[in-house]
mmCIF file of C-alpha atoms in Angstrom:
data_model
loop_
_atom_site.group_PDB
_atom_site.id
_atom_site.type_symbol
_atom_site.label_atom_id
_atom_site.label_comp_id
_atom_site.label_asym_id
_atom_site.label_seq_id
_atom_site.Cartn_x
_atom_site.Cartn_y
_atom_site.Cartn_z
ATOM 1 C CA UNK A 1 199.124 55.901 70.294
ATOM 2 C CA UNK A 2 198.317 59.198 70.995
ATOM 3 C CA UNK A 3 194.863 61.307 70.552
ATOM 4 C CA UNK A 4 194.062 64.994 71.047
ATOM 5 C CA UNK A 5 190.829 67.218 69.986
ATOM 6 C CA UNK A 6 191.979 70.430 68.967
ATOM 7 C CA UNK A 7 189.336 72.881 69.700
ATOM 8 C CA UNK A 8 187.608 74.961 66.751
ATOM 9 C CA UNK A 9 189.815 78.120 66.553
ATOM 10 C CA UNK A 10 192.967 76.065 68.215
ATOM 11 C CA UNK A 11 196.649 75.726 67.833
ATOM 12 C CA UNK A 12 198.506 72.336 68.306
ATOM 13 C CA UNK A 13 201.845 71.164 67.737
ATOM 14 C CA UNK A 14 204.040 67.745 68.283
ATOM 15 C CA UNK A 15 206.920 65.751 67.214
ATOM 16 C CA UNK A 16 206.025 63.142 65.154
ATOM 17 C CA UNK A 17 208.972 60.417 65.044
ATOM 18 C CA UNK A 18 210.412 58.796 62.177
ATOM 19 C CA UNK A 19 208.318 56.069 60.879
ATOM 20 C CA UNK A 20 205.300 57.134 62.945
ATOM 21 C CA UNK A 21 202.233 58.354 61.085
ATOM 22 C CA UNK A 22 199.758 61.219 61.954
ATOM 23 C CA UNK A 23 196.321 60.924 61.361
ATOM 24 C CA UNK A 24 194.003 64.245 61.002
ATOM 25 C CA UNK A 25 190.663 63.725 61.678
ATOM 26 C CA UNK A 26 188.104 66.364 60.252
ATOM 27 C CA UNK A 27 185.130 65.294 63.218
ATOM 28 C CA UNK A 28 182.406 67.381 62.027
ATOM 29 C CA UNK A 29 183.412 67.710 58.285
ATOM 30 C CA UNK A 30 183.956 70.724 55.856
ATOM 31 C CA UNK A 31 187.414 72.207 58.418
ATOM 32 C CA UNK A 32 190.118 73.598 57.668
ATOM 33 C CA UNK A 33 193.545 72.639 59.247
ATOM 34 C CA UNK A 34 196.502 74.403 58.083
ATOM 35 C CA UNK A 35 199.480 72.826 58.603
ATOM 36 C CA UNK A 36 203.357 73.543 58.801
ATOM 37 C CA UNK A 37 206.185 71.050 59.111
ATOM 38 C CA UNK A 38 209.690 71.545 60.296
ATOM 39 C CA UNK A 39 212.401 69.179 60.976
ATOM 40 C CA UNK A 40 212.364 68.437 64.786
ATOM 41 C CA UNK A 41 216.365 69.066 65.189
ATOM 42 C CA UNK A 42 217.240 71.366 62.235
ATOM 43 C CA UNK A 43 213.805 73.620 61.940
ATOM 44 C CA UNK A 44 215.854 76.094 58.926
ATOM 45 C CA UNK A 45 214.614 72.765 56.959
ATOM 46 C CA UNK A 46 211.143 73.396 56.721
ATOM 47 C CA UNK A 47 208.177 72.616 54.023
ATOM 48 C CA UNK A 48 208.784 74.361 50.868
ATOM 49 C CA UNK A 49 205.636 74.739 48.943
ATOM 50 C CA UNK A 50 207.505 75.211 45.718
ATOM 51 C CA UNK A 51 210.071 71.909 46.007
ATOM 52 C CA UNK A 52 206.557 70.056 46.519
ATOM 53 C CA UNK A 53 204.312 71.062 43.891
ATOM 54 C CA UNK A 54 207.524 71.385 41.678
ATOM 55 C CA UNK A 55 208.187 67.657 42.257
ATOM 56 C CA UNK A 56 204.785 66.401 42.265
ATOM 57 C CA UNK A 57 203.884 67.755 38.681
ATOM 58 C CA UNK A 58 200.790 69.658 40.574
ATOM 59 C CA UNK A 59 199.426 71.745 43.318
ATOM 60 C CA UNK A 60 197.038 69.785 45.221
ATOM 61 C CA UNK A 61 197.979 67.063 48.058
ATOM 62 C CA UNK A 62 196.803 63.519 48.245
ATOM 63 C CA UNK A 63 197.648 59.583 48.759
ATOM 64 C CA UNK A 64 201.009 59.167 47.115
ATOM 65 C CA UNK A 65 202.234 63.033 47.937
ATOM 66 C CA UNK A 66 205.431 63.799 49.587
ATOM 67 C CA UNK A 67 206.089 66.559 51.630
ATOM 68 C CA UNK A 68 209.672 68.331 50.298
ATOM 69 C CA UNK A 69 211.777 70.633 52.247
ATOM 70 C CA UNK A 70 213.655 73.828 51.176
ATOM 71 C CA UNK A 71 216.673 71.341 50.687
ATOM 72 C CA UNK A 72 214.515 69.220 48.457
ATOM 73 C CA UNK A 73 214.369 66.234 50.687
ATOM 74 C CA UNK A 74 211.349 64.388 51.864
ATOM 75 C CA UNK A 75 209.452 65.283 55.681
ATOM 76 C CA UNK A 76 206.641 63.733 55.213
ATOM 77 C CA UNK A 77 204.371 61.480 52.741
ATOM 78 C CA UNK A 78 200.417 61.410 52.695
ATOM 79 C CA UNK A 79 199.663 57.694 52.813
ATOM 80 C CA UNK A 80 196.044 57.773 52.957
ATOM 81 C CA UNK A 81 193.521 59.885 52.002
ATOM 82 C CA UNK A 82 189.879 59.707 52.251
ATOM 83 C CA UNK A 83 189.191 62.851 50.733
ATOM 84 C CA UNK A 84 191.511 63.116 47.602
ATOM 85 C CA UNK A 85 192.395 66.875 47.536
ATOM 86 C CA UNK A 86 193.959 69.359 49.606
ATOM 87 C CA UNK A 87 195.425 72.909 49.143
ATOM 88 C CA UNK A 88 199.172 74.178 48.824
ATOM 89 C CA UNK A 89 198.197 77.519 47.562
ATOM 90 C CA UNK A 90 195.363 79.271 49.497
ATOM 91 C CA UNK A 91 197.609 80.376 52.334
ATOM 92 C CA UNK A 92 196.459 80.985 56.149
ATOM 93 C CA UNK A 93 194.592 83.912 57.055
ATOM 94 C CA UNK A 94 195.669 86.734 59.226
ATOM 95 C CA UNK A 95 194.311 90.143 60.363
ATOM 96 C CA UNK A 96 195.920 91.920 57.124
ATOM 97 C CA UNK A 97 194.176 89.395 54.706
ATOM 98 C CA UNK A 98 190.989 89.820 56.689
ATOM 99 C CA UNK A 99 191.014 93.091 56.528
ATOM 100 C CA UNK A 100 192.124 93.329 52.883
ATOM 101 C CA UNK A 101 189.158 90.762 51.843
ATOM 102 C CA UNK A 102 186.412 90.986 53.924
ATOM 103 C CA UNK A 103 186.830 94.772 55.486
ATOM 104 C CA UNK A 104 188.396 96.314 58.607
ATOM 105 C CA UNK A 105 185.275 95.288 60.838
ATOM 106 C CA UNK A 106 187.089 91.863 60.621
ATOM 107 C CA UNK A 107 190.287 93.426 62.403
ATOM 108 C CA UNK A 108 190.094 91.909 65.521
ATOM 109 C CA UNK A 109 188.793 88.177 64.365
ATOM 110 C CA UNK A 110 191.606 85.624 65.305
ATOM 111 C CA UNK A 111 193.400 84.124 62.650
ATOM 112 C CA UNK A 112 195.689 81.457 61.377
ATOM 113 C CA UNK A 113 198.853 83.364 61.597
ATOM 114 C CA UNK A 114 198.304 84.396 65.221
ATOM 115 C CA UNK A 115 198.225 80.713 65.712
ATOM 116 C CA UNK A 116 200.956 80.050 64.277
ATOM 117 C CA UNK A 117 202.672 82.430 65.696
ATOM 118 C CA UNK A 118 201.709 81.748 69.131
ATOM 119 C CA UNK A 119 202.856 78.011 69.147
ATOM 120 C CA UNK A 120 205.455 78.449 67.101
ATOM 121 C CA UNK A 121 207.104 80.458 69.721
ATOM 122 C CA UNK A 122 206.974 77.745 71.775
ATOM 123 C CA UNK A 123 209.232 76.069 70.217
ATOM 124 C CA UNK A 124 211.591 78.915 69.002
ATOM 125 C CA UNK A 125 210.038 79.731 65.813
ATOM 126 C CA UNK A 126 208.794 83.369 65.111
ATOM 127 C CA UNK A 127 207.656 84.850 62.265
ATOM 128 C CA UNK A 128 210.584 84.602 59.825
ATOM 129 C CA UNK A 129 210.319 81.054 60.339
ATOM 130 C CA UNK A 130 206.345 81.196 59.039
ATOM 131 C CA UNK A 131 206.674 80.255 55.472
ATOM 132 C CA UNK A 132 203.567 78.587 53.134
ATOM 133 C CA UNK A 133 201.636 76.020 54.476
ATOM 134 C CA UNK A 134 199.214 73.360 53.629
ATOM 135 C CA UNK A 135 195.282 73.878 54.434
ATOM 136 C CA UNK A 136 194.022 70.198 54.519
ATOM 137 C CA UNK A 137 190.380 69.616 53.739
ATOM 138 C CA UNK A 138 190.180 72.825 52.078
ATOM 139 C CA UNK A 139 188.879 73.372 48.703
ATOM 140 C CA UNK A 140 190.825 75.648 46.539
ATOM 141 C CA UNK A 141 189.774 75.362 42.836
ATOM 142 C CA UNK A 142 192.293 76.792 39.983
ATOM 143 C CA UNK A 143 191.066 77.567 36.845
ATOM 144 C CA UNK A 144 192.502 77.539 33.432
ATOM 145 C CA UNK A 145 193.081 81.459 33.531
ATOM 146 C CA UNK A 146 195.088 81.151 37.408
ATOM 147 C CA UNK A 147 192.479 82.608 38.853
ATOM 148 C CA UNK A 148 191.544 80.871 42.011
ATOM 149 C CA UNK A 149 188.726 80.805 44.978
ATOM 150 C CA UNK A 150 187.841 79.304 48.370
ATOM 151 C CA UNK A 151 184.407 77.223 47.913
ATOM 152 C CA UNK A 152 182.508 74.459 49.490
ATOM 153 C CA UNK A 153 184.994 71.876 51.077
ATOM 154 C CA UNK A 154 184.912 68.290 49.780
ATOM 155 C CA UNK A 155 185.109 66.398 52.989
ATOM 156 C CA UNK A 156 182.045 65.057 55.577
ATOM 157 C CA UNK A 157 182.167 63.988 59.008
ATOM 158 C CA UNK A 158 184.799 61.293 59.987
ATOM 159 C CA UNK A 159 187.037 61.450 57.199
ATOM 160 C CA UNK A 160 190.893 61.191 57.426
ATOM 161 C CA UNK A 161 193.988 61.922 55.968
ATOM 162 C CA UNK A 162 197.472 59.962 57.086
ATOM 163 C CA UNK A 163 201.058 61.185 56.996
ATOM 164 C CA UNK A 164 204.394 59.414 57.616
ATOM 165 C CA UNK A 165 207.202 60.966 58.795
ATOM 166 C CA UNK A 166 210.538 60.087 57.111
ATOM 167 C CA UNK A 167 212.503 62.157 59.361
ATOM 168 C CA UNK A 168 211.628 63.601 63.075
ATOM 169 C CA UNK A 169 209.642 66.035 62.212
ATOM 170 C CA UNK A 170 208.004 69.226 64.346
ATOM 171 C CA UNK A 171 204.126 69.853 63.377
ATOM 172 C CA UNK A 172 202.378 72.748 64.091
ATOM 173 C CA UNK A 173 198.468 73.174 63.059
ATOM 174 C CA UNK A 174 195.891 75.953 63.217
ATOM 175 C CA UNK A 175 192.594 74.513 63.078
ATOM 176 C CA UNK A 176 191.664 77.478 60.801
ATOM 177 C CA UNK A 177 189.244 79.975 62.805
ATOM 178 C CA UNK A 178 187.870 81.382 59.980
ATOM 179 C CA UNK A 179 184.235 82.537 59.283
ATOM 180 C CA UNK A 180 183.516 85.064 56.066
ATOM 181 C CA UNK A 181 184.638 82.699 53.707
ATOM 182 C CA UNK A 182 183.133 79.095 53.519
ATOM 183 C CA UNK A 183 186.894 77.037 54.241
ATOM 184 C CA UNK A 184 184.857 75.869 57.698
ATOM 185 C CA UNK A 185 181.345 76.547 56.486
ATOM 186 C CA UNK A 186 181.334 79.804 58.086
ATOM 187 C CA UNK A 187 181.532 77.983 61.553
ATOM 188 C CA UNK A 188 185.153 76.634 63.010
ATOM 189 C CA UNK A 189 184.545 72.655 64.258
ATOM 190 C CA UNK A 190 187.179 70.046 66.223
ATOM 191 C CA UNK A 191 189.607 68.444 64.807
ATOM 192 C CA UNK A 192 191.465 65.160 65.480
ATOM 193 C CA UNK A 193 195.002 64.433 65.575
ATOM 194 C CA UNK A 194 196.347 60.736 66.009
ATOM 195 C CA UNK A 195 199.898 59.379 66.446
ATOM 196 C CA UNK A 196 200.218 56.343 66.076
ATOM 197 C CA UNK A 197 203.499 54.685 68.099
ATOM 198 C CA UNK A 198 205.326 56.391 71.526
ATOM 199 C CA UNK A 199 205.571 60.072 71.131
ATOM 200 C CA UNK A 200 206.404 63.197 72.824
ATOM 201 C CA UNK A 201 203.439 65.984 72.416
ATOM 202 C CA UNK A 202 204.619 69.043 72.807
ATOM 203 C CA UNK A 203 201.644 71.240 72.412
ATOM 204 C CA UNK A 204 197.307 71.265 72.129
ATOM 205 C CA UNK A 205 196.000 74.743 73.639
ATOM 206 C CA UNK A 206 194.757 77.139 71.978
ATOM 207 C CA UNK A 207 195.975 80.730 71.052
#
C-alpha cells in the first residue's frame, strides 16, 4: 500500500494498476480534488465527461459510477463512497476563469489548470491533452432551469471515496487551490491519496 498527503494547493499524479483501488481522503473536510484519468500506455484514451454522464443516465459521481473514456470503455469505477455526490460539470479553475468571475485582482492566484499543467508535463501531457475533469467532494447543484452554482460542500473530516482501476491507468489531481468561491471553504486543506497493492508513484509535489 501506498500513502501520500498532498499539500493544500498541490499537484499529484501516479499509476494506479489494474485491479488496484485508490482511495481519496478529504482530511480536513469540505476540499476540492479535481481529478483527470488517462490510460497509463495509450494517454489519447482519456476520461470523457460526456461518454460518462451519457452512460450513467446523470451528471453526478458516486458508488456504482464508472469512469468512460473517449472510446467509451471503462478506466475506472467508484466503489465506495462516503459522501454520495461529486461533480462532472463545474470544471477546474484557471487564471482566465478567475479573472472572468471574481475580477483581475485574482490574476496571479494559482489555479487548477496550472496544476495540471505542470504535472501533466511530466508525463508528456500538455495542454491539448487537458480535457474535463471530475472535482470530487465538490458541490455543484443543477437546477431545473440548467442553471448551476458552487455552494457549501457535503463532505466532513475523514471521509473517503474509492476507485478501481479496470485498466492501468495514469492519475493526475489538483487539490483545488481555490479561495473566492466556497469549493474549499475559502481555505485549501490536505488531501489523502491511498493505493492499495505494489505501485509505481510517479508524482506528489506541488506546482
Amino acid at each position: 500500500m501506498s500513502t501520500t498527503v498532498v499539500p493544500a494547493r498541490a499537484a499529484w499524479s501516479s499509476v494506479v494498476r489494474a485491479g488496484e483501488t485508490l482511495t481519496i481522503t478529504d482530511l480536513h473536510g469540505n476540499q476540492a480534488v479535481d481529478c483527470l484519468v488517462y490510460d497509463a500506455h495509450d494517454t489519447s484514451v482519456r476520461y470523457s465527461a460526456p461518454d460518462t454522464i451519457h452512460a450513467q443516465g446523470g451528471i453526478f459521481l458516486t458508488t456504482g459510477s464508472v469512469l468512460l473514456s473517449n472510446e467509451h470503455t471503462a478506466l475506472m469505477t467508484v466503489v465506495a463512497d462516503e459522501v454520495g455526490r461529486h461533480d462532472t460539470v463545474g470544471g477546474a479553475c484557471s487564471k482566465e476563469s478567475n479573472t472572468l468571475r471574481y475580477g483581475h485582482h485574482t490574476w496571479a492566484q494559482h489555479a487548477c489548470v496550472d496544476n495540471f499543467l505542470a504535472e501533466g508535463a511530466r508525463h508528456g501531457l500538455g495542454k491539448r491533452d487537458l480535457v474535463s475533469n471530475i472535482n470530487w467532494y465538490m458541490n455543484v447543484p443543477v437546477e431545473k432551469d440548467g442553471t448551476l452554482g458552487i455552494v457549501d460542500g457535503l463532505s466532513a473530516p475523514g471521509l473517503t471515496v474509492t476507485l478501481r482501476a479496470e485498466r492501468d491507468v495514469l492519475v493526475l489531481v489538483s487539490n483545488c487551490p481555490q479561495i473566492n468561491n466556497p469549493c474549499n471553504g475559502f481555505e485549501p486543506t490536505a488531501v489523502e491519496m491511498t493505493i492499495s497493492g505494489t505501485t509505481t508513484s510517479t508524482g506528489g509535489g506541488s506546482a
